[in-house]
Short mmCIF file of C-alpha atoms in Angstrom, two decimals:
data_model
loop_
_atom_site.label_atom_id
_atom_site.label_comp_id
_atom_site.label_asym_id
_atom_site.label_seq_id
_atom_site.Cartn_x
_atom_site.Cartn_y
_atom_site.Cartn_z
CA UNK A 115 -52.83 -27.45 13.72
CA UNK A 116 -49.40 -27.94 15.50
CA UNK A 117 -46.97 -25.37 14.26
CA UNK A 118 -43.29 -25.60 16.30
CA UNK A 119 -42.97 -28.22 19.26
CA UNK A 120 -39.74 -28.31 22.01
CA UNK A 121 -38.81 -31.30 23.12
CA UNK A 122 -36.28 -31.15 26.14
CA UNK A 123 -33.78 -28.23 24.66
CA UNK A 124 -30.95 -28.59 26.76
CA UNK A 125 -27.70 -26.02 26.55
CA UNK A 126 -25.37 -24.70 29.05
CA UNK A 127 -28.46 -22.49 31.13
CA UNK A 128 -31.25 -24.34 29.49
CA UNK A 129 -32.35 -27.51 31.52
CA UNK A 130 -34.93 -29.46 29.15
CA UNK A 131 -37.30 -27.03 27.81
CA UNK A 132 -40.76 -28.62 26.40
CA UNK A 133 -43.19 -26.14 24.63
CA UNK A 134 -45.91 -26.25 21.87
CA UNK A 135 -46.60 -23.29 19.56
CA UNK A 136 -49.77 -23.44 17.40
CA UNK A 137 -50.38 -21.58 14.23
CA UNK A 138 -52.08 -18.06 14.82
CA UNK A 139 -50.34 -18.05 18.03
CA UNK A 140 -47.82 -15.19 19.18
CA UNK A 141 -45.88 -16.24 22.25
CA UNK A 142 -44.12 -13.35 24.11
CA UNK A 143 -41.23 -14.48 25.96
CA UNK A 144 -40.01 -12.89 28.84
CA UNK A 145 -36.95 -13.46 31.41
CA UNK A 146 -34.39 -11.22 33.26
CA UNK A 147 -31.10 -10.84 31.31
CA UNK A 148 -29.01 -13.44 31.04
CA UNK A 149 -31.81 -16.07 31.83
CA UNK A 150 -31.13 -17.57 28.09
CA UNK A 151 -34.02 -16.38 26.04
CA UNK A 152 -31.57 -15.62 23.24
CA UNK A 153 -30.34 -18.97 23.65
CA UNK A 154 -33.06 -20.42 23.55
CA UNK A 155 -34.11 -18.50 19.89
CA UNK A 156 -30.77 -19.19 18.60
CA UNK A 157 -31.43 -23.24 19.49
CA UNK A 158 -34.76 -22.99 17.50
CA UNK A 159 -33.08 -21.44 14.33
CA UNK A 160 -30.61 -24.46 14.52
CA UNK A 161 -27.48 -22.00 14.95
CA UNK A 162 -26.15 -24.08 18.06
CA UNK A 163 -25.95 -27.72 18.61
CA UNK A 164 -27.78 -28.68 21.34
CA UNK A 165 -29.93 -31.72 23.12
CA UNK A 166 -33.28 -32.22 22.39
CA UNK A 167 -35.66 -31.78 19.68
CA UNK A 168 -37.42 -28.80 17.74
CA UNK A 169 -40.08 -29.87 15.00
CA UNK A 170 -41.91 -27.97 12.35
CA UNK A 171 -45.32 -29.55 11.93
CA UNK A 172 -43.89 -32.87 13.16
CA UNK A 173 -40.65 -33.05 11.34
CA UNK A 174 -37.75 -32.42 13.22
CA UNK A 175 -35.27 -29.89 12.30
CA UNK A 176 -32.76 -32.54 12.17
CA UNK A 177 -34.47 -33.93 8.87
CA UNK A 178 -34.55 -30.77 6.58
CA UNK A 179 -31.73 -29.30 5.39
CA UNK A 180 -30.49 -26.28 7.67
CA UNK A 181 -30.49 -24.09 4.85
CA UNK A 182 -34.34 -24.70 4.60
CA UNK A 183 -35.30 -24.67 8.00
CA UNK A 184 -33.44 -21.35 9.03
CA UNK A 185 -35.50 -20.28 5.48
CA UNK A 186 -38.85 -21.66 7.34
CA UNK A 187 -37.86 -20.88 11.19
CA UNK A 188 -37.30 -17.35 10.72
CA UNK A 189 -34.80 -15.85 13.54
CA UNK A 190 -34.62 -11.81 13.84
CA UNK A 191 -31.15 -11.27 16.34
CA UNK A 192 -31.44 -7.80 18.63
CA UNK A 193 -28.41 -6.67 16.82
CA UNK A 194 -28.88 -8.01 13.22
CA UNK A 195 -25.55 -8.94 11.43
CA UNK A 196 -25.08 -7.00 8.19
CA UNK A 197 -22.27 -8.61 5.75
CA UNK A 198 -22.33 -6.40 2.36
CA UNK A 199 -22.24 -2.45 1.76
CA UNK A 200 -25.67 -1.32 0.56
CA UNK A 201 -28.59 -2.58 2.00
CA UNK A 202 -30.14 -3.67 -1.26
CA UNK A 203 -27.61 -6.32 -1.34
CA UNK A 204 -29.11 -8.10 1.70
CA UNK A 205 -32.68 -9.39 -0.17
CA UNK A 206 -33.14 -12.49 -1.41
CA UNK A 207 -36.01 -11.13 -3.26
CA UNK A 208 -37.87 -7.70 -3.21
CA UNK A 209 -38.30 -6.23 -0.34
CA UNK A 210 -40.65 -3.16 -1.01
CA UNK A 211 -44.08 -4.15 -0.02
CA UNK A 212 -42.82 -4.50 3.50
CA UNK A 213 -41.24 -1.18 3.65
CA UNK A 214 -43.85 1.44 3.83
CA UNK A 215 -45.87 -0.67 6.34
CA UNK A 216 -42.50 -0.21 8.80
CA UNK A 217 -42.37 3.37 8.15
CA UNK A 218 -39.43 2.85 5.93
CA UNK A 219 -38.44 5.08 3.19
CA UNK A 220 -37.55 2.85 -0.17
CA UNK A 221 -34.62 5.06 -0.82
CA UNK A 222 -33.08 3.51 2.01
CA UNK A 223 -32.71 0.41 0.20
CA UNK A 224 -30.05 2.35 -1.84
CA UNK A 225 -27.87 4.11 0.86
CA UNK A 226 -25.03 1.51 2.76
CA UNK A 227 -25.71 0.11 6.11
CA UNK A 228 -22.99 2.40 8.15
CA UNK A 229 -25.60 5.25 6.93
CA UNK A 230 -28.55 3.86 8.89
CA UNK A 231 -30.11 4.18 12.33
CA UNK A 232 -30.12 1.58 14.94
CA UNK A 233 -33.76 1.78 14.41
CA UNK A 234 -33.84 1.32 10.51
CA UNK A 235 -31.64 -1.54 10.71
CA UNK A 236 -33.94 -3.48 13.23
CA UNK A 237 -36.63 -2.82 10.85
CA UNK A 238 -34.80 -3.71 7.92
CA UNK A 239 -33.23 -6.81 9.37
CA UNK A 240 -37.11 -8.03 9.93
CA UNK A 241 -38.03 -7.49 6.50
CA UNK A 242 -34.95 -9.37 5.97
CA UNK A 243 -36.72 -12.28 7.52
CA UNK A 244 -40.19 -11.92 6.25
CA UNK A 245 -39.45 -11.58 2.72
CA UNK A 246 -37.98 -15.46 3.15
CA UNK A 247 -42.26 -15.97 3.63
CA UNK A 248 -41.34 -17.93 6.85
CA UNK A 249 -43.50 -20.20 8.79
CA UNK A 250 -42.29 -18.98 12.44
CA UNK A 251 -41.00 -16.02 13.10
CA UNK A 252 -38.23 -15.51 16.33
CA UNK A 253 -37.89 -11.95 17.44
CA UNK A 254 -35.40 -11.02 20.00
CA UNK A 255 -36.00 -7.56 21.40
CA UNK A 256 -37.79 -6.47 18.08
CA UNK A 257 -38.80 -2.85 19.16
CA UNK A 258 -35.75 -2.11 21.63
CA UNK A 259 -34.75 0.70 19.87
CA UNK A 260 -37.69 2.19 18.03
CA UNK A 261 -40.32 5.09 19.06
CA UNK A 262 -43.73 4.52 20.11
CA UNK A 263 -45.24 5.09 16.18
CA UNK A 264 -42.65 2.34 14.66
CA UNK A 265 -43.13 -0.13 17.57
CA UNK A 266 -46.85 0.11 16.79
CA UNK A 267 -45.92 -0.59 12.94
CA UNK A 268 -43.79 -3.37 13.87
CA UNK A 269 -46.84 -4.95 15.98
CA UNK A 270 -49.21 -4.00 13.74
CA UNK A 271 -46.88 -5.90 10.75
CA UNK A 272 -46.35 -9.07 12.80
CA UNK A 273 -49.77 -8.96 14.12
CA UNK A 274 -52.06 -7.86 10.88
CA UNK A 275 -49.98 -9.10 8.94
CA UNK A 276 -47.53 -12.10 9.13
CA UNK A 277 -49.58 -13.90 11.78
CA UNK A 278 -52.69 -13.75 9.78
CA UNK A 279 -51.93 -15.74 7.07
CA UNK A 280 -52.25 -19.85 7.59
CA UNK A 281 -49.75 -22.01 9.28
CA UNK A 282 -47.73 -18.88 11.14
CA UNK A 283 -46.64 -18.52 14.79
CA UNK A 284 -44.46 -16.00 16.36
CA UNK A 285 -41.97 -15.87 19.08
CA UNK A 286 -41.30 -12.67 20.69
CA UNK A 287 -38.50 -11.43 23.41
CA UNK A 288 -40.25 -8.40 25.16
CA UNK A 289 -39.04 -6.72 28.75
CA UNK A 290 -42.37 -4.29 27.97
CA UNK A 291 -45.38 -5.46 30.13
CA UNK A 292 -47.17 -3.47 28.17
CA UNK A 293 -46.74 -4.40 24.53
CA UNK A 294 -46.83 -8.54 26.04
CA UNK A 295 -50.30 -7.17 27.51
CA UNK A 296 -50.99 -5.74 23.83
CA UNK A 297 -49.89 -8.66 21.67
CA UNK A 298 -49.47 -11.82 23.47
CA UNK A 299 -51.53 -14.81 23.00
CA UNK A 300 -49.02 -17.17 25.11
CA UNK A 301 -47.16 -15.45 27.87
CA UNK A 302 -43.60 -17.70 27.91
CA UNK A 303 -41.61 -17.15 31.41
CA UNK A 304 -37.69 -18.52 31.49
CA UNK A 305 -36.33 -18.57 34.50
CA UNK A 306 -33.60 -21.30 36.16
CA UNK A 307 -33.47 -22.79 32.69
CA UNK A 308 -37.29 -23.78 32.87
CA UNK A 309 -39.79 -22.33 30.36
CA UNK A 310 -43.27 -21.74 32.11
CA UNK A 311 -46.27 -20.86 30.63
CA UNK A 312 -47.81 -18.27 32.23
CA UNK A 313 -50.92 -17.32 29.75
CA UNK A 314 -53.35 -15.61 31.80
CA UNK B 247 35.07 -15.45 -1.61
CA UNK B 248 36.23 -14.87 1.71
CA UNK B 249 35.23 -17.49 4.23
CA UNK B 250 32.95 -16.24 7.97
CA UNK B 251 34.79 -16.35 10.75
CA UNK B 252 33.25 -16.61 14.40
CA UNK B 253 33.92 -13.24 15.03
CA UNK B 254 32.01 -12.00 11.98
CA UNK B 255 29.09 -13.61 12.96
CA UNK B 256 29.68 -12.69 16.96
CA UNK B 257 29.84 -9.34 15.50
CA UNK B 258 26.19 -8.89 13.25
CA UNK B 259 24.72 -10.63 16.09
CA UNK B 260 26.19 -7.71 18.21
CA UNK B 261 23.64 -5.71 16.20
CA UNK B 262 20.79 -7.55 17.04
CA UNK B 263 21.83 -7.46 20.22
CA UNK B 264 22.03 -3.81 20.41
CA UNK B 265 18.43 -3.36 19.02
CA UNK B 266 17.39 -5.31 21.68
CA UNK B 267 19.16 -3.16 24.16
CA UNK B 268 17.39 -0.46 22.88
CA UNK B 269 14.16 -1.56 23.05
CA UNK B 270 14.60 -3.41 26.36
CA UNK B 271 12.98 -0.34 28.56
CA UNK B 272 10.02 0.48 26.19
CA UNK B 273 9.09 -2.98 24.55
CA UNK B 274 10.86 -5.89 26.62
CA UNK B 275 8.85 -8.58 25.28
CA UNK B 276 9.92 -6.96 21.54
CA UNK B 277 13.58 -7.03 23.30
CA UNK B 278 13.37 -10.36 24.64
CA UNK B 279 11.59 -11.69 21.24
CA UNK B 280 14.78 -10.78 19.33
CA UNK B 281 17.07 -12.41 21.84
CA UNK B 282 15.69 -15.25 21.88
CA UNK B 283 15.11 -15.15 17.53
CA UNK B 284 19.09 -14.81 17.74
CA UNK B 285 19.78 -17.39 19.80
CA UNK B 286 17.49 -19.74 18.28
CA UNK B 287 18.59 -19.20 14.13
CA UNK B 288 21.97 -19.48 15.51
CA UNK B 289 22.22 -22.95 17.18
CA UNK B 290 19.38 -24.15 14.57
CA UNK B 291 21.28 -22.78 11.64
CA UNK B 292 24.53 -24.36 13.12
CA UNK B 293 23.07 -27.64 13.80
CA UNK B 294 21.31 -27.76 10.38
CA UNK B 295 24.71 -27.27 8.82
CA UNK B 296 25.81 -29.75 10.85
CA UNK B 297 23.20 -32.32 9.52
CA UNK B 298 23.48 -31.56 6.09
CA UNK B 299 26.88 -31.99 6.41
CA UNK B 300 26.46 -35.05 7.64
CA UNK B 301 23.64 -36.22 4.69
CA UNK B 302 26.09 -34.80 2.11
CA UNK B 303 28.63 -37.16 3.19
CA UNK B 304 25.82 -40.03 3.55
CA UNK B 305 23.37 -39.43 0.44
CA UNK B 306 20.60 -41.75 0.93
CA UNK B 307 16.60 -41.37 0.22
CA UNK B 308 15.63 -42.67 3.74
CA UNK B 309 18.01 -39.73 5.04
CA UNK B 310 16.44 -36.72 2.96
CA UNK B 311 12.81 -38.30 3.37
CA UNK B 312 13.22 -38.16 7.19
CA UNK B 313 14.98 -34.58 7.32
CA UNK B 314 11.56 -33.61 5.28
CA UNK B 315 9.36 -34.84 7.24
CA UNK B 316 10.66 -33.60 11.05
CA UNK B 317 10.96 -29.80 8.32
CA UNK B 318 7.21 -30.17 7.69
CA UNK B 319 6.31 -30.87 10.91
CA UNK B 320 8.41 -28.44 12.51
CA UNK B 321 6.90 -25.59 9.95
CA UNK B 322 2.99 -27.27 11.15
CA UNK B 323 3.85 -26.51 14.89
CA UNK B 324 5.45 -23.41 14.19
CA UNK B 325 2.21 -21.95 12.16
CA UNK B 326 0.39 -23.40 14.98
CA UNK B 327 2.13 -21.41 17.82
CA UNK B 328 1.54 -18.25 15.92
CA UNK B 329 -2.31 -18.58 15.88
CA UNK B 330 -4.16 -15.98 18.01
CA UNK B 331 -7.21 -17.90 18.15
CA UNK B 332 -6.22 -21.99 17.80
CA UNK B 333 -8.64 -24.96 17.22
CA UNK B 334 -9.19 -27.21 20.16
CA UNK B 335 -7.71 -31.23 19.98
CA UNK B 336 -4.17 -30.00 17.92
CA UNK B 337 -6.78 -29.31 14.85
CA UNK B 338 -4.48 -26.64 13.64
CA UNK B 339 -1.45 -27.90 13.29
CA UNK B 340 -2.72 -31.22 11.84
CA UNK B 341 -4.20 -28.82 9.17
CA UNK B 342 -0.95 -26.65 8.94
CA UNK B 343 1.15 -29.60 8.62
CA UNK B 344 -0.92 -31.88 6.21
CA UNK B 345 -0.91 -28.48 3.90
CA UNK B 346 2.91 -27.73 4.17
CA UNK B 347 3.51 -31.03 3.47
CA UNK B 348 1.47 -32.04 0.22
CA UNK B 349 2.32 -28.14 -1.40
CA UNK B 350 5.85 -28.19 -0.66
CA UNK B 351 6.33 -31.72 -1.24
CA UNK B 352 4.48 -32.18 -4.49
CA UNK B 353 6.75 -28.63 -5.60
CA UNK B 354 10.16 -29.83 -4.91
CA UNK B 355 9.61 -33.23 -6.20
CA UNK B 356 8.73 -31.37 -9.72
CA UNK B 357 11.98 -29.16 -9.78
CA UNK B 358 13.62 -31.80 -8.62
CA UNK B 359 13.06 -34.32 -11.06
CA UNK B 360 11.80 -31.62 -14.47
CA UNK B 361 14.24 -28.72 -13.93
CA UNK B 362 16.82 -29.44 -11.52
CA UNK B 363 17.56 -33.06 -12.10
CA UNK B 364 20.54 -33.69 -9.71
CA UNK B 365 21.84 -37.42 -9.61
CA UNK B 366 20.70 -39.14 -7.88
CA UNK B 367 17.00 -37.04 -8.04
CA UNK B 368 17.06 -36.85 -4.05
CA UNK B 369 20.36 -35.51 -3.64
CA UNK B 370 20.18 -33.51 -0.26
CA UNK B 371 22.28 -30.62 -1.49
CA UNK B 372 19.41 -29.43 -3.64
CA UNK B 373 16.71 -31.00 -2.05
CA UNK B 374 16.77 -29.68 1.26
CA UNK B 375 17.62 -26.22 0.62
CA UNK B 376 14.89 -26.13 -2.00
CA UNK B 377 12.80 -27.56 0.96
CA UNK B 378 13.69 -25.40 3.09
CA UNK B 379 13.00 -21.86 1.19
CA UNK B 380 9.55 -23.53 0.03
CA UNK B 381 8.55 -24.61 3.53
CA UNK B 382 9.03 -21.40 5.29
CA UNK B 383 7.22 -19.08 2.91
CA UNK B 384 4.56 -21.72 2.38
CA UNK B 385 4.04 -22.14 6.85
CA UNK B 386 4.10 -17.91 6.71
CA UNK B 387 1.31 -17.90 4.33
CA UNK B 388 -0.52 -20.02 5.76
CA UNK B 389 -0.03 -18.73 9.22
CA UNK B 390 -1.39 -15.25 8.17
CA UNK B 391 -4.24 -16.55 6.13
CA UNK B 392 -5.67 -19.42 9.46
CA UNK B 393 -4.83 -16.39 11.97
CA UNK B 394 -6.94 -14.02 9.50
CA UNK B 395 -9.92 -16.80 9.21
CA UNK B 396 -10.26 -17.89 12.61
CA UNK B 397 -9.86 -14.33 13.66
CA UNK B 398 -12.56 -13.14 11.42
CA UNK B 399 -14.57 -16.49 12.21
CA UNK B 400 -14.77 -14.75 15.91
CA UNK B 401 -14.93 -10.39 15.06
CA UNK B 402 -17.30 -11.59 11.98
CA UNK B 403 -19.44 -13.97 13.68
CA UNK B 404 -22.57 -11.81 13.40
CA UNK B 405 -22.14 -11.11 9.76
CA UNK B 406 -21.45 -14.38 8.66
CA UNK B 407 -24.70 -15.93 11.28
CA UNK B 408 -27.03 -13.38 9.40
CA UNK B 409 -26.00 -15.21 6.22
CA UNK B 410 -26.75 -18.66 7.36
CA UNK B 411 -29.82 -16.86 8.78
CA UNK B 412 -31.04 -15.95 4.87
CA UNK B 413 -30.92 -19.17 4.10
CA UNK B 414 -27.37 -19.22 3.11
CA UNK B 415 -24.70 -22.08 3.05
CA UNK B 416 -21.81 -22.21 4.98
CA UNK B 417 -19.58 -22.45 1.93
CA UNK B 418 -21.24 -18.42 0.81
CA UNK B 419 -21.45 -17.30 4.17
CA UNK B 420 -17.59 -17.59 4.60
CA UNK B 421 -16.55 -16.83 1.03
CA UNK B 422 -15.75 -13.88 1.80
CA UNK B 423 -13.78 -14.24 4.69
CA UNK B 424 -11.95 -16.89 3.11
CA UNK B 425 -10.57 -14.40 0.42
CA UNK B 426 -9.34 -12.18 2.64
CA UNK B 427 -7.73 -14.84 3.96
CA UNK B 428 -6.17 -16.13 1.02
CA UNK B 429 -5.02 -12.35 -0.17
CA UNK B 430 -3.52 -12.03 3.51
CA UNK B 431 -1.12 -14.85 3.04
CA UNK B 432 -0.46 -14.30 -0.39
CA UNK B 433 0.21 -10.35 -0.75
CA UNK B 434 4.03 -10.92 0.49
CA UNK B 435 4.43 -13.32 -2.06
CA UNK B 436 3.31 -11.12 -5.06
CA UNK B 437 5.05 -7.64 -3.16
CA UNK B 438 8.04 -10.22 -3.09
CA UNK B 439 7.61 -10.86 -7.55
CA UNK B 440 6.65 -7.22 -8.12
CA UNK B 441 9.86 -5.81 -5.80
CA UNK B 442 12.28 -8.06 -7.04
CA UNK B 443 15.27 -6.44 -8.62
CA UNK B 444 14.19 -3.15 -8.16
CA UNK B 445 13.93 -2.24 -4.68
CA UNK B 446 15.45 -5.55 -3.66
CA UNK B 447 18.00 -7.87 -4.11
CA UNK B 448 16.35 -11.21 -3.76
CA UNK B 449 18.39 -13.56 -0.90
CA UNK B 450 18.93 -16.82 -2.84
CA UNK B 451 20.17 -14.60 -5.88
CA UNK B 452 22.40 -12.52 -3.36
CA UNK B 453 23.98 -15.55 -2.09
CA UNK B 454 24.88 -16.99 -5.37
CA UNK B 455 26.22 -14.31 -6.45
CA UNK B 456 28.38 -13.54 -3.67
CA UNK B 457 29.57 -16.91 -3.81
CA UNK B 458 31.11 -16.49 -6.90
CA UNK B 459 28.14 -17.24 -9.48
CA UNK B 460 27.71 -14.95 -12.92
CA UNK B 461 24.66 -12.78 -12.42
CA UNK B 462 22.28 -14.71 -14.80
CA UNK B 463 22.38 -18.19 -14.14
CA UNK B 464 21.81 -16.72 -10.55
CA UNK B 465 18.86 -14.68 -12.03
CA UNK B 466 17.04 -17.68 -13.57
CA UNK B 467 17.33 -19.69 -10.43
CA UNK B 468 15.59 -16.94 -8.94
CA UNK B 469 13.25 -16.29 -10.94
CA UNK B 470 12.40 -20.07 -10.58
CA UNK B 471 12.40 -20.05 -7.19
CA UNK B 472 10.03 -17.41 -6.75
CA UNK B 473 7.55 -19.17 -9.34
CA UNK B 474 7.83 -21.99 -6.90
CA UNK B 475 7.47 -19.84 -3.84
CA UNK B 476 4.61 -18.27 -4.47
CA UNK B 477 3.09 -21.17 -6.02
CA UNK B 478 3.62 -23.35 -2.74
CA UNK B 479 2.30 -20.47 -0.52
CA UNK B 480 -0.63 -20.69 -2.71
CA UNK B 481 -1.16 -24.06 -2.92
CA UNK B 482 -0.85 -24.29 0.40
CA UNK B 483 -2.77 -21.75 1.55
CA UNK B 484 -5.66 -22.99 -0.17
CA UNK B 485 -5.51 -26.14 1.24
CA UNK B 486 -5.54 -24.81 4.62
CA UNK B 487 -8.12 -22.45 4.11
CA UNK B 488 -10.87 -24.93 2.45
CA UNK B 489 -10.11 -27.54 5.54
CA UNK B 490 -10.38 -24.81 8.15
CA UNK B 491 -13.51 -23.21 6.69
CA UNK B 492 -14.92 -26.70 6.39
CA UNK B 493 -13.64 -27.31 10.37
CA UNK B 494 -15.55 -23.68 11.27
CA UNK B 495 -18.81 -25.39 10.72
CA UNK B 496 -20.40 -28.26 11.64
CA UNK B 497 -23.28 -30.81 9.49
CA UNK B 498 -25.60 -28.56 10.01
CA UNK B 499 -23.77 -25.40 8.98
CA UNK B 500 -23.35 -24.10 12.27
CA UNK B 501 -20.64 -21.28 12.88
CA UNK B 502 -18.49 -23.32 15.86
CA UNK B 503 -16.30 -20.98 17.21
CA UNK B 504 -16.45 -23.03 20.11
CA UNK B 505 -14.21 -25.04 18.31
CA UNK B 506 -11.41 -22.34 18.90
CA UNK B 507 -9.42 -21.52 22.01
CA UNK B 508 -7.37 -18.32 22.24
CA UNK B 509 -3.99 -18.46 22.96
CA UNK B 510 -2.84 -17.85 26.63
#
C-alpha cells in the first residue's frame, strides 16, 4: 500500500523532488549540512508553502485540513519548540506508555521544560508526536544528542514499535552511517536539490 | 493668564537642546533624535495652530473631515516607521491606519455628538483636539503591541511552529503572543488611570486649569478623556492585533514570517 508520495517539491534549494514512501518502510535521509533535508521535512509537514505536491494515501495535503494533516504527518524538529512551563502541559493526551520505553522517568512530566536535558527534551518532543497516533513520522536528527543506550531506545521505539503497526512509514535525518546501516530500509541521498535513492 | 512669548518657548527648547548637548559624545543618535523631535513638534505644532486657526475662522464638515483623515494617516505611517520588523507591500501601515481610523473615529463621533455636543456637532475646536489626544495614544498602542507581535512572530517562531505541529490552529498557537501584545500597548494606558492625580497631573487637566478653568469641570473632562483614551487604544489595538495575527499566517496556517522585512 502507498503511504506518502512527492511530487516535484520545489523551494529555494529544492529543485523538484519526486519520492514514494510505502507503509513499513523507514527511509533514512542523509545530506551534508545545508543541503535542505530540513527543508525538505518542514515541506512535508505543510509548515512552508511550496511547489509541488505531497499526498497521504493519494490525497493531497492540499485537501485535508492542515490541522489534520500535521496531526497525521507527524514532524519531530532537531530543536523541538516548547511554548508552556511544565511539560505536562504539552500532551494532547497521555503520554505515559511511551515514557519508560525512552528511558524517561514519569516524574519528568511534572518538572518545567528549563529543568530538562537537551536529551530529555528530544525524547519528549517525540512522544509529543507519537501520542498524536500519526501515520508518518519525520525525524530530523532524532538521536543527535542522546547516548548510545537512549539512541538504541529511540530506534528500538520507532522501529518495534511505531513502524510495526499498519499503514506507518518513517522519515529519518541521520549523519550516522552506522545507525542508517542499522535501521534503514530506503537510503534517501539530497544533494544539489535532487533526492536520490540510494537503497543498497 | 499670561500669554508665551517667542522667547519663552526659544528658552524650554534651550533645555532640550542642552540634553542633547550632553548626550552628543556618548549617545549621538539619542542627541540627534531629540534635535530633530524639537525641531519637528515645533514647526508641526506651529503650523497646526496655524490650520486650526484657519478652520476656526472657516467651520465647515468637508474642512474637519479632511484634517482627520491626513491625522489618521499621518498616525498609520508614523506607527509604521516605528516597527522593528515591518510587513512587506505597506501591509503595516494599511493595518495601522484602517485601526486608528475606525477606533478614534467611531470615539470622537460619540463625545461629540452624546457628551460634548458643540454646534454645529463638527465644530473643529473640539473636534480636532479631541482627535488629536485620541489618535496619538491610540497609534502608540498600537505601535507597541504590532512591534511586540511581529517581534515575537520572529524570537517565538519555534514555540508557536511546535503548536501548529500538535495539531493546533493558528488562532491558539498565537493566543498567547497576541496577549502580550495587547497588555504591551495597553499597560501605559491603565499606569496613565491608576497615576492620575496622585503622582501626576494629567496634561489636558493641567492646561485647563492654567488657562483659567475651576479645578472640577477640568477634572471631569479628564476623567472623560481618559475613559476615551484608553478605550481607543484598546479598541484599536485589538483591531490591529486580530488583522496582523490573521496576516502572520497563511490558508493553511502557516507561520509567514517571510511576510516581514526588518527595518534598515
Amino acid at each position: 500500500m502507498q503511504t506518502l508520495r512527492l511530487r516535484g517539491l520545489r523551494r529555494l534549494g529544492l529543485k523538484g523532488i519526486d519520492a514514494t514512501l510505502e507503509a513499513g518502510q523507514l527511509a533514512c535521509l542523509k545530506g551534508r549540512s545545508g543541503s535542505g533535508k530540513t527543508l525538505l521535512l518542514r515541506a512535508i509537514a505543510d509548515l512552508d508553502p511550496i511547489e509541488g505536491t505531497v499526498h497521504l494515501d493519494g490525497q493531497d495535503s492540499s485537501s485535508m485540513p492542515p490541522t489534520e494533516w500535521r496531526r497525521r504527518v507527524a514532524y519531530v524538529p532537531a530543536e523541538p519548540g516548547w511554548w508552556a512551563e511544565r511539560v505536562k502541559d504539552h500532551f494532547a493526551s497521555d503520554p505515559s506508555d511511551w515514557l519508560s520505553p525512552l528511558n524517561l522517568d514519569p516524574d519528568l512530566l511534572r518538572s518545567n521544560v528549563d529543568e530538562l536535558s537537551s536529551g530529555e527534551r528530544q525524547r519528549l518532543a517525540l512522544v509529543r508526536a507519537l501520542v498524536q497516533h500519526p501515520d508518518i513520522l519525520l525525524l530530523d536528527e532524532p538521536t543527535a544528542n542522546l547516548d548510545n543506550d537512549n539512541t538504541a531506545a529511540v530506534e528500538s521505539v520507532v522501529q518495534g514499535r511505531f513502524l510495526t503497526a499498519p499503514g506507518r512509514a518513517v522519515v529519518w535525518v541521520s549523519h550516522d552511517d552506522n545507525q542508517v546501516q542499522r535501521i534503514a530500509t530506503r537510503v534517501w541521498v539530497l544533494a544539489g536539490g535532487q533526492l536520490e535513492d540510494r537503497t543498497p | 493668564m499670561r500669554d508665551l512669548s517667542i522667547l519663552h518657548l526659544i528658552l524650554a527648547s534651550g533645555l532640550v537642546a542642552l540634553l542633547a548637548g550632553l548626550h552628543w559624545r556618548s549617545a549621538p543618535r539619542l542627541a540627534q533624535g531629540l534635535g530633530v523631535g524639537l525641531v519637528r513638534c515645533a514647526i508641526q505644532l506651529s503650523l497646526v495652530g496655524l490650520l486650526l486657526e484657519a478652520l476656526f475662522s472657516h467651520v465647515h464638515l468637508a474642512w474637519v473631515a479632511a484634517m482627520a483623515l491626513v491625522m489618521a494617516l499621518t498616525a498609520g505611517r508614523e506607527m509604521s516607521a516605528r516597527q522593528t520588523h515591518r510587513f512587506r507591500a505597506r501591509a503595516s501601515f494599511w493595518i495601522g491606519a484602517s485601526s486608528i481610523m475606525v477606533s478614534s473615529y467611531l470615539l470622537v463621533l460619540l463625545a461629540l455628538l452624546v457628551a460634548v455636543r458643540p454646534e454645529p456637532w463638527y465644530h473643529p475646536q473640539y473636534a480636532i483636539p479631541l482627535l488629536g489626544m485620541l489618535l496619538g495614544n491610540t497609534m502608540n498602542g498600537i505601535a507597541l503591541a504590532m512591534d511586540r507581535l511581529t517581534d515575537g512572530a520572529i524570537t517565538e517562531r519555534r514555540q508557536i511552529e511546535a503548536q501548529l505541529l500538535c495539531g493546533r490552529s493558528a488562532t491558539a498557537a498565537i493566543a498567547t503572543l497576541r496577549s502580550k501584545a495587547v497588555s504591551s500597548a495597553l499597560t501605559p494606558a491603565i499606569n496613565g488611570m491608576a497615576a492620575a492625580g496622585l503622582v501626576s497631573l494629567p496634561g489636558m487637566m493641567t492646561g485647563q486649569i492654567l488657562a483659567g478653568s475651576a479645578p472640577m469641570p477640568a477634572v471631569r473632562y479628564q476623567i472623560f478623556i481618559l475613559m476615551l483614551i484608553t478605550a481607543g487604544t484598546g479598541f484599536g489595538t485589538y483591531l490591529a492585533v486580530q488583522m496582523a495575527a490573521r496576516r502572520l499566517f497563511d490558508g493553511r496556517m502557516r507561520l509567514r514570517v517571510d511576510r516581514l522585512a526588518a527595518l534598515e
